[in-house]
Tab-separated table of C-alpha atoms in Angstrom:
chain	number	residue	atom	x	y	z
A	10	LYS	CA	169.763	152.139	100.321
A	11	ALA	CA	169.285	153.695	96.882
A	12	GLY	CA	165.730	153.958	95.642
A	13	VAL	CA	164.267	153.181	92.252
A	14	THR	CA	165.975	155.230	89.550
A	15	GLN	CA	164.236	156.139	86.324
A	16	THR	CA	165.856	157.892	83.412
A	17	PRO	CA	165.316	160.226	81.769
A	18	ARG	CA	163.044	162.359	83.966
A	19	TYR	CA	161.584	164.288	81.044
A	20	LEU	CA	161.320	163.536	77.364
A	21	ILE	CA	159.766	165.295	74.397
A	22	LYS	CA	159.256	163.253	71.253
A	23	THR	CA	157.503	163.686	67.925
A	24	ARG	CA	154.663	161.511	66.702
A	25	GLY	CA	155.949	158.425	64.922
A	26	GLN	CA	159.230	158.298	66.818
A	27	GLN	CA	160.148	155.630	69.314
A	28	VAL	CA	161.362	155.974	72.883
A	29	THR	CA	163.173	153.842	75.443
A	30	LEU	CA	162.786	154.405	79.168
A	31	SER	CA	165.054	152.914	81.795
A	32	CYS	CA	164.485	151.726	85.351
A	33	SER	CA	166.982	150.539	87.947
A	34	PRO	CA	165.212	148.811	90.851
A	35	ILE	CA	166.234	148.711	94.467
A	36	SER	CA	169.177	146.395	94.933
A	37	GLY	CA	167.941	142.883	95.560
A	38	HIS	CA	164.476	143.476	94.114
A	39	ARG	CA	163.854	141.179	91.177
A	40	SER	CA	160.281	142.233	90.392
A	41	VAL	CA	159.824	145.325	88.257
A	42	SER	CA	156.452	146.669	87.139
A	43	TRP	CA	155.652	149.497	84.770
A	44	TYR	CA	152.637	151.787	84.903
A	45	GLN	CA	151.286	154.565	82.746
A	46	GLN	CA	149.699	157.433	84.648
A	47	THR	CA	147.414	159.966	83.010
A	48	PRO	CA	144.938	162.379	84.622
A	49	GLY	CA	141.946	160.662	83.086
A	50	GLN	CA	142.931	156.999	83.419
A	51	GLY	CA	144.870	156.860	86.655
A	52	LEU	CA	147.582	154.225	87.040
A	53	GLN	CA	147.361	151.662	84.261
A	54	PHE	CA	149.420	148.479	84.457
A	55	LEU	CA	151.761	147.889	81.533
A	56	PHE	CA	153.796	144.813	82.475
A	57	GLU	CA	155.682	143.021	85.230
A	58	TYR	CA	159.068	141.335	85.001
A	59	PHE	CA	160.806	138.934	87.322
A	60	SER	CA	164.220	137.460	86.664
A	61	GLU	CA	164.123	138.550	83.033
A	62	THR	CA	160.700	136.970	82.425
A	63	GLN	CA	157.529	138.882	81.707
A	64	ARG	CA	154.970	137.400	84.072
A	65	ASN	CA	152.011	139.589	83.253
A	66	LYS	CA	151.027	142.356	80.911
A	67	GLY	CA	148.259	144.911	80.700
A	68	ASN	CA	145.914	145.854	77.895
A	69	PHE	CA	148.207	147.994	75.832
A	70	PRO	CA	148.945	147.713	72.108
A	71	GLY	CA	151.988	145.867	70.864
A	72	ARG	CA	153.776	149.181	70.405
A	73	PHE	CA	154.529	148.970	74.121
A	74	SER	CA	157.214	146.467	74.993
A	75	GLY	CA	159.690	145.877	77.734
A	76	ARG	CA	162.497	143.730	78.932
A	77	GLN	CA	164.532	143.021	82.014
A	78	PHE	CA	168.226	142.343	82.203
A	79	SER	CA	170.131	139.906	84.383
A	80	ASN	CA	170.947	142.705	86.855
A	81	SER	CA	167.175	143.375	87.199
A	82	ARG	CA	167.376	146.698	85.396
A	83	SER	CA	164.426	147.108	83.084
A	84	GLU	CA	163.607	149.066	79.989
A	85	MET	CA	160.362	149.808	78.262
A	86	ASN	CA	160.028	150.825	74.659
A	87	VAL	CA	157.216	152.577	72.861
A	88	SER	CA	157.352	152.583	69.077
A	89	THR	CA	155.438	154.749	66.620
A	90	LEU	CA	154.508	157.275	69.276
A	91	GLU	CA	151.029	158.767	69.303
A	92	LEU	CA	149.828	161.937	71.002
A	93	GLY	CA	147.856	159.812	73.450
A	94	ASP	CA	151.059	158.225	74.726
A	95	SER	CA	151.869	161.442	76.563
A	96	ALA	CA	151.906	160.441	80.215
A	97	LEU	CA	153.975	159.843	83.308
A	98	TYR	CA	155.581	156.408	83.087
A	99	LEU	CA	156.294	154.914	86.467
A	100	CYS	CA	158.469	151.986	87.340
A	101	ALA	CA	158.065	150.120	90.614
A	102	SER	CA	160.212	147.460	92.188
A	103	SER	CA	159.292	144.897	94.785
A	104	ALA	CA	161.013	142.103	96.643
A	105	LEU	CA	157.850	140.003	96.830
A	106	GLY	CA	155.920	140.921	93.693
A	107	THR	CA	152.259	141.613	94.436
A	108	ASP	CA	152.630	140.041	97.893
A	109	GLY	CA	154.496	143.095	99.145
A	110	GLY	CA	154.579	146.843	98.776
A	111	TYR	CA	155.958	148.503	95.681
A	112	THR	CA	158.604	151.217	95.669
A	113	PHE	CA	158.085	153.616	92.806
A	114	GLY	CA	160.619	155.685	90.955
A	115	SER	CA	160.061	159.364	90.248
A	116	GLY	CA	158.851	158.524	86.756
A	117	THR	CA	159.568	159.674	83.241
A	118	ARG	CA	157.330	162.434	81.946
A	119	LEU	CA	156.858	161.762	78.226
A	120	THR	CA	155.349	164.427	76.004
A	121	VAL	CA	154.519	163.550	72.408
A	122	VAL	CA	154.079	166.505	70.052
B	24	GLY	CA	136.269	142.981	83.925
B	25	GLN	CA	138.100	142.678	87.187
B	26	GLN	CA	138.686	146.027	88.757
B	27	VAL	CA	139.267	148.056	91.879
B	28	MET	CA	136.843	150.907	92.478
B	29	GLN	CA	137.576	153.805	94.775
B	30	ILE	CA	135.316	156.573	96.044
B	31	PRO	CA	135.055	159.460	96.296
B	32	GLN	CA	137.140	160.730	93.401
B	33	TYR	CA	137.680	164.099	95.112
B	34	GLN	CA	137.332	165.313	98.673
B	35	HIS	CA	137.852	168.817	99.976
B	36	VAL	CA	137.910	169.348	103.724
B	37	GLN	CA	138.716	172.018	106.234
B	38	GLU	CA	141.904	171.436	108.158
B	39	GLY	CA	141.047	169.481	111.268
B	40	GLU	CA	138.133	167.613	109.705
B	41	ASP	CA	138.213	163.865	109.167
B	42	PHE	CA	138.549	162.173	105.780
B	43	THR	CA	137.648	158.709	104.536
B	44	THR	CA	138.204	156.963	101.208
B	45	TYR	CA	136.675	153.625	100.278
B	46	CYS	CA	137.929	150.872	98.028
B	47	ASN	CA	135.985	147.958	96.549
B	48	SER	CA	137.236	145.034	94.522
B	49	SER	CA	135.266	142.875	92.138
B	50	THR	CA	137.086	139.828	93.507
B	51	THR	CA	138.501	138.594	96.790
B	52	LEU	CA	141.987	139.914	97.364
B	53	SER	CA	144.958	138.237	98.973
B	54	ASN	CA	146.014	141.664	100.209
B	55	ILE	CA	145.175	145.344	99.816
B	56	GLN	CA	147.783	148.060	99.652
B	57	TRP	CA	147.500	151.812	100.125
B	58	TYR	CA	149.654	154.466	98.537
B	59	LYS	CA	149.883	158.239	98.747
B	60	GLN	CA	150.949	160.476	95.903
B	61	ARG	CA	151.737	164.095	96.664
B	62	PRO	CA	151.118	166.655	93.912
B	63	GLY	CA	153.935	166.381	91.374
B	64	GLY	CA	155.306	163.275	93.063
B	65	HIS	CA	155.128	159.551	92.716
B	66	PRO	CA	153.076	156.985	94.678
B	67	VAL	CA	154.566	156.076	98.045
B	68	PHE	CA	153.655	152.838	99.782
B	69	LEU	CA	151.810	153.354	103.062
B	70	ILE	CA	150.666	149.952	104.240
B	71	GLN	CA	149.543	146.462	103.324
B	72	LEU	CA	146.630	144.587	104.871
B	73	VAL	CA	146.427	140.828	104.559
B	74	LYS	CA	143.965	139.375	107.058
B	75	SER	CA	140.184	139.439	106.927
B	76	GLY	CA	138.858	142.219	109.180
B	77	GLU	CA	142.339	143.578	109.797
B	78	VAL	CA	142.697	147.101	111.198
B	79	LYS	CA	146.012	148.938	111.261
B	80	LYS	CA	146.860	152.414	112.471
B	81	GLN	CA	149.628	154.805	111.555
B	82	LYS	CA	149.317	157.876	113.786
B	83	ARG	CA	146.172	159.636	112.498
B	84	LEU	CA	145.591	157.115	109.680
B	85	THR	CA	143.415	154.030	110.189
B	86	PHE	CA	143.257	151.308	107.565
B	87	GLN	CA	140.654	148.540	107.466
B	88	PHE	CA	140.306	145.392	105.375
B	89	GLY	CA	136.803	143.998	105.051
B	90	GLU	CA	135.708	140.630	106.359
B	91	ALA	CA	135.182	139.330	102.824
B	92	LYS	CA	138.553	140.771	101.738
B	93	LYS	CA	136.851	142.679	98.921
B	94	ASN	CA	136.736	146.146	100.418
B	95	SER	CA	138.938	148.465	102.382
B	96	SER	CA	138.968	151.961	103.799
B	97	LEU	CA	141.427	154.613	104.850
B	98	HIS	CA	140.366	157.108	107.497
B	99	ILE	CA	142.367	160.177	108.467
B	100	THR	CA	141.510	161.872	111.742
B	101	ALA	CA	141.936	165.619	112.099
B	102	THR	CA	143.500	166.298	108.718
B	103	GLN	CA	146.561	168.485	108.377
B	104	THR	CA	147.870	170.300	105.315
B	105	THR	CA	150.577	167.664	105.011
B	106	ASP	CA	147.863	165.106	104.217
B	107	VAL	CA	147.176	166.731	100.835
B	108	GLY	CA	147.579	164.335	97.934
B	109	THR	CA	145.938	161.465	96.130
B	110	TYR	CA	145.352	158.227	98.006
B	111	PHE	CA	145.279	154.992	96.042
B	112	CYS	CA	144.288	151.523	97.032
B	113	ALA	CA	145.706	148.615	95.063
B	114	GLY	CA	145.160	144.895	94.983
B	115	PRO	CA	146.515	141.880	93.106
B	116	LEU	CA	143.430	140.974	91.082
B	117	VAL	CA	145.629	138.637	89.109
B	118	LYS	CA	148.942	137.182	90.177
B	119	GLN	CA	151.774	139.602	89.523
B	120	LYS	CA	149.415	142.342	88.409
B	121	LEU	CA	148.793	144.993	91.035
B	122	VAL	CA	145.693	146.926	90.010
B	123	PHE	CA	145.184	150.426	91.347
B	124	GLY	CA	141.949	152.198	92.109
B	125	GLN	CA	141.335	155.550	90.469
B	126	GLY	CA	142.424	157.326	93.630
B	127	THR	CA	140.862	159.914	95.918
B	128	ARG	CA	142.311	163.372	95.638
B	129	LEU	CA	142.311	165.144	98.985
B	130	THR	CA	142.581	168.913	99.196
B	131	ILE	CA	142.560	170.825	102.459
B	132	ASN	CA	141.537	174.340	103.297
B	133	PRO	CA	143.875	175.628	106.016
């Protein structure tokens, strides 16, 4: 059974640019959550999608957005990048949402210069 | 605000010593989950506890869920170098929002 696939693995962008990250969940999992991980802040919740609907979102500015497609694949977008957006972005899929364990992808390491 | 607190932030032990990390929630949880993240890796799901007072074991790892379902602990007996990593607890403080503790980073002196 294939795991959670995130692309790209690494990304270097310049301040002011925008970026799109992709996540393919485990087959059959309809819940996809996104997290930002930084050394100082730990794992911060960005948003959760289920069947193309955003069910919850974290305390991030509107520059952070996401969506989910009918095949459960998800994308997140960050516009007008800032240096502080440099982080590991992790996607997690789950069959049961918060009622079950999450399977994380390897993440996308974003560096903003 | 609602949060999940985890202590200690760091723990360094000699190989063979025991290790414990504690997790406390500001609210009652429907479940508590534990994850392990190896250096340079991503979080990997270890276990989920659902019942009040529940205790589960995985080899040398013992997980407990408090009676009030607001606290939890992970205890590792006789640590090995393969146990190195950061251990996170996580709970659904709000529906469809799994909130993670800050994690306990375990390092081991062989």
